[in-house]
mmCIF file of C-alpha atoms and ligand atoms in Angstrom:
data_model
loop_
_atom_site.group_PDB
_atom_site.id
_atom_site.type_symbol
_atom_site.label_atom_id
_atom_site.label_comp_id
_atom_site.label_asym_id
_atom_site.label_seq_id
_atom_site.Cartn_x
_atom_site.Cartn_y
_atom_site.Cartn_z
ATOM 1 C CA MET A 726 27.128 34.426 8.362
ATOM 2 C CA SER A 727 27.424 30.818 9.114
ATOM 3 C CA ASP A 728 30.363 27.969 8.734
ATOM 4 C CA VAL A 729 28.209 25.483 8.783
ATOM 5 C CA ARG A 730 25.716 23.614 6.307
ATOM 6 C CA PHE A 731 23.024 21.885 7.592
ATOM 7 C CA LEU A 732 21.925 20.033 3.701
ATOM 8 C CA PRO A 733 18.389 18.853 2.409
ATOM 9 C CA ILE A 734 18.350 16.521 -0.676
ATOM 10 C CA ALA A 735 20.290 17.771 -3.592
ATOM 11 C CA ALA A 736 17.185 19.378 -5.567
ATOM 12 C CA GLY A 737 19.090 17.870 -8.488
ATOM 13 C CA ARG A 738 18.758 14.883 -6.985
ATOM 14 C CA LEU A 739 15.123 14.469 -6.856
ATOM 15 C CA ALA A 740 14.273 16.039 -10.534
ATOM 16 C CA ALA A 741 16.438 12.995 -11.768
ATOM 17 C CA MET A 742 13.925 10.792 -9.346
ATOM 18 C CA ARG A 743 11.137 12.027 -10.311
ATOM 19 C CA SER A 744 11.277 12.557 -14.309
ATOM 20 C CA ALA A 745 12.727 8.588 -14.084
ATOM 21 C CA GLY A 746 9.762 7.526 -11.924
ATOM 22 C CA GLN A 747 12.266 5.710 -9.916
ATOM 23 C CA ASP A 748 14.126 6.567 -7.026
ATOM 24 C CA GLU A 749 18.135 5.954 -7.119
ATOM 25 C CA PHE A 750 17.880 2.283 -5.698
ATOM 26 C CA GLY A 751 14.798 1.133 -8.539
ATOM 27 C CA ASN A 752 11.721 1.675 -6.426
ATOM 28 C CA PRO A 753 8.793 3.668 -8.014
ATOM 29 C CA TRP A 754 7.866 7.082 -7.751
ATOM 30 C CA ALA A 755 4.938 6.630 -5.927
ATOM 31 C CA PRO A 756 2.928 10.132 -3.949
ATOM 32 C CA PHE A 757 0.455 9.778 -1.619
ATOM 33 C CA PRO A 758 -0.788 12.282 0.949
ATOM 34 C CA ALA A 759 0.606 13.342 4.557
ATOM 35 C CA GLN A 760 -0.924 12.167 7.123
ATOM 36 C CA GLY A 761 0.968 15.656 7.982
ATOM 37 C CA TRP A 762 3.770 14.237 10.399
ATOM 38 C CA GLU A 763 6.849 13.061 7.809
ATOM 39 C CA PRO A 764 10.208 15.114 8.622
ATOM 40 C CA LEU A 765 10.918 16.141 4.637
ATOM 41 C CA ARG A 766 14.092 15.654 3.440
ATOM 42 C CA CYS A 767 13.758 18.044 0.631
ATOM 43 C CA CYS A 768 13.029 21.173 2.122
ATOM 44 C CA LEU A 769 14.034 20.150 5.915
ATOM 45 C CA ARG A 770 10.584 21.225 7.327
ATOM 46 C CA GLY A 771 7.666 19.031 8.625
ATOM 47 C CA SER A 772 4.253 18.146 5.423
ATOM 48 C CA ALA A 773 0.681 18.964 5.584
ATOM 49 C CA ALA A 774 -1.948 17.147 6.001
ATOM 50 C CA GLY A 775 -2.813 16.158 2.890
ATOM 51 C CA GLU A 776 0.640 17.217 0.845
ATOM 52 C CA ARG A 777 1.411 14.801 -2.428
ATOM 53 C CA ILE A 778 5.076 13.105 -0.283
ATOM 54 C CA ALA A 779 6.546 10.306 -1.462
ATOM 55 C CA LEU A 780 8.596 7.421 0.099
ATOM 56 C CA ILE A 781 11.895 6.860 -1.596
ATOM 57 C CA THR A 782 15.336 4.273 -0.435
ATOM 58 C CA TYR A 783 18.541 8.119 -0.298
ATOM 59 C CA SER A 784 21.616 7.581 0.875
ATOM 60 C CA PRO A 785 23.983 11.197 1.169
ATOM 61 C CA TRP A 786 27.343 9.490 -0.507
ATOM 62 C CA VAL A 787 27.565 10.208 -3.833
ATOM 63 C CA ARG A 788 30.689 8.050 -4.497
ATOM 64 C CA ARG A 789 31.665 4.396 -3.774
ATOM 65 C CA SER A 790 31.909 4.592 0.256
ATOM 66 C CA PRO A 791 32.117 0.735 2.326
ATOM 67 C CA TRP A 792 30.425 3.584 4.716
ATOM 68 C CA MET A 793 27.709 4.321 1.913
ATOM 69 C CA GLU A 794 24.692 4.329 4.226
ATOM 70 C CA ALA A 795 21.237 4.113 2.608
ATOM 71 C CA GLY A 796 17.941 4.364 4.429
ATOM 72 C CA PRO A 797 13.379 5.377 3.629
ATOM 73 C CA VAL A 798 13.324 8.635 4.260
ATOM 74 C CA PHE A 799 10.365 11.255 2.573
ATOM 75 C CA VAL A 800 10.459 14.246 -0.181
ATOM 76 C CA HIS A 801 7.643 15.884 -1.360
ATOM 77 C CA ALA A 802 6.498 14.593 -4.473
ATOM 78 C CA GLY A 803 6.637 17.130 -6.903
ATOM 79 C CA ALA A 804 9.581 19.897 -6.563
ATOM 80 C CA CYS A 805 9.228 21.970 -3.966
ATOM 81 C CA ALA A 806 11.105 25.095 -2.784
ATOM 82 C CA GLY A 807 13.691 23.593 -0.909
ATOM 83 C CA TYR A 808 15.918 24.840 1.849
ATOM 84 C CA GLY A 809 17.581 28.295 1.156
ATOM 85 C CA THR A 810 18.378 29.560 4.216
ATOM 86 C CA THR A 811 21.547 27.047 4.708
ATOM 87 C CA GLY A 812 23.616 28.286 7.218
ATOM 88 C CA VAL A 813 20.972 27.564 9.955
ATOM 89 C CA TYR A 814 20.040 24.136 11.870
ATOM 90 C CA PRO A 815 16.087 23.418 10.297
ATOM 91 C CA ALA A 816 14.391 24.396 13.852
ATOM 92 C CA ALA A 817 11.361 21.659 12.498
ATOM 93 C CA PHE A 818 14.039 18.643 13.499
ATOM 94 C CA LEU A 819 15.057 20.501 16.935
ATOM 95 C CA GLY A 820 12.717 18.644 19.810
ATOM 96 C CA SER A 821 13.292 14.914 19.003
ATOM 97 C CA ARG A 822 16.095 12.581 20.047
ATOM 98 C CA ARG A 823 19.169 13.489 17.278
ATOM 99 C CA TRP A 824 22.691 10.734 16.561
ATOM 100 C CA LEU A 825 24.826 12.644 15.224
ATOM 101 C CA ASN A 826 26.638 9.811 12.888
ATOM 102 C CA PRO A 827 29.999 11.859 12.556
ATOM 103 C CA PHE A 828 32.206 10.817 9.077
ATOM 104 C CA ASP A 829 37.007 10.997 9.156
ATOM 105 C CA HIS A 830 38.492 12.837 6.116
ATOM 106 C CA THR A 831 38.975 9.451 4.875
ATOM 107 C CA GLY A 832 35.340 8.978 4.832
ATOM 108 C CA ALA A 833 35.090 6.266 7.945
ATOM 109 C CA ARG A 834 32.987 6.957 11.022
ATOM 110 C CA ALA A 835 34.973 8.680 13.291
ATOM 111 C CA TYR A 836 33.760 6.339 16.156
ATOM 112 C CA ASP A 837 34.927 8.088 19.197
ATOM 113 C CA HIS A 838 32.728 11.395 17.596
ATOM 114 C CA ILE A 839 29.226 9.721 16.975
ATOM 115 C CA THR A 840 27.097 11.778 19.568
ATOM 116 C CA PHE A 841 23.292 11.394 21.242
ATOM 117 C CA LEU A 842 21.444 14.325 21.607
ATOM 118 C CA ALA A 843 17.964 14.314 24.266
ATOM 119 C CA ALA A 844 15.478 16.687 23.309
ATOM 120 C CA ASP A 845 16.074 19.451 24.810
ATOM 121 C CA GLU A 846 19.990 19.968 24.588
ATOM 122 C CA ASP A 847 21.366 22.511 21.957
ATOM 123 C CA HIS A 848 22.057 20.376 18.543
ATOM 124 C CA ASP A 849 23.617 23.088 16.563
ATOM 125 C CA ALA A 850 25.821 23.802 18.969
ATOM 126 C CA ALA A 851 26.564 19.970 19.375
ATOM 127 C CA VAL A 852 26.627 19.754 15.622
ATOM 128 C CA ARG A 853 28.649 22.513 15.184
ATOM 129 C CA ALA A 854 31.043 21.477 18.156
ATOM 130 C CA LEU A 855 31.678 18.371 16.535
ATOM 131 C CA LEU A 856 32.598 20.047 12.679
ATOM 132 C CA ALA A 857 34.387 22.024 14.806
ATOM 133 C CA ARG A 858 37.041 19.143 15.380
ATOM 134 C CA PRO A 859 40.118 18.933 12.378
ATOM 135 C CA GLU A 860 39.339 14.913 12.378
ATOM 136 C CA VAL A 861 35.592 15.769 11.996
ATOM 137 C CA ALA A 862 34.731 16.081 7.940
ATOM 138 C CA PHE A 863 31.232 15.428 8.140
ATOM 139 C CA VAL A 864 27.759 14.671 9.778
ATOM 140 C CA HIS A 865 24.720 13.143 9.206
ATOM 141 C CA VAL A 866 22.141 13.819 11.942
ATOM 142 C CA ARG A 867 19.432 10.923 11.976
ATOM 143 C CA SER A 868 17.257 9.691 13.772
ATOM 144 C CA ALA A 869 17.910 8.391 17.850
ATOM 145 C CA ALA A 870 14.338 6.560 17.332
ATOM 146 C CA ALA A 871 14.193 5.307 14.375
ATOM 147 C CA GLY A 872 17.724 5.917 12.283
ATOM 148 C CA CYS A 873 16.736 7.826 9.713
ATOM 149 C CA LEU A 874 19.172 10.423 8.074
ATOM 150 C CA MET A 875 17.209 13.563 8.617
ATOM 151 C CA PHE A 876 20.138 15.906 6.982
ATOM 152 C CA GLU A 877 23.463 15.931 6.943
ATOM 153 C CA ALA A 878 25.767 18.573 8.426
ATOM 154 C CA ARG A 879 29.216 20.121 7.098
ATOM 155 C CA PRO A 880 32.221 23.115 6.834
ATOM 156 C CA ASP A 881 30.633 26.184 4.408
ATOM 157 C CA GLY A 882 33.118 24.838 1.490
ATOM 158 C CA SER A 883 33.713 22.017 2.000
ATOM 159 C CA PRO A 884 32.929 19.297 -0.985
HETATM 160 ZN ZN1 LIG B 1736 10.163 19.352 0.242
#
């Protein structure tokens, strides 16, 4: 039983983008074959060479906020199985430098708790330690090299 959820892009939002033929920012849905290194934010695993994927602009915020950030992420071009084990840190995304970007309960960035992790640190423990702080509401786990959002982590039961 986990008290933290590691969240992919919601399947419903992706389905709406596919059916609209564009992402939520108006970029066309343009499938292409994966090279095999791309991290997929729909199912939180690496791509396999030749899979049909798309590069979209995505923002994890669902309500308007001055803190909102949007950026490029790879996703499967078609519907996929998603990420079923949301209580488990995505193993495919371990082993790279990460930037943990935490937010407080007002939605503002919790600057004091911004954390950079080396590839060989315990990323799961670091995310859980941040979320155990009462002032931290949720964490965006990003690539420390490129800044791209990998996934969001929230306490179980939070909105
Ligand atoms: Zn996928």
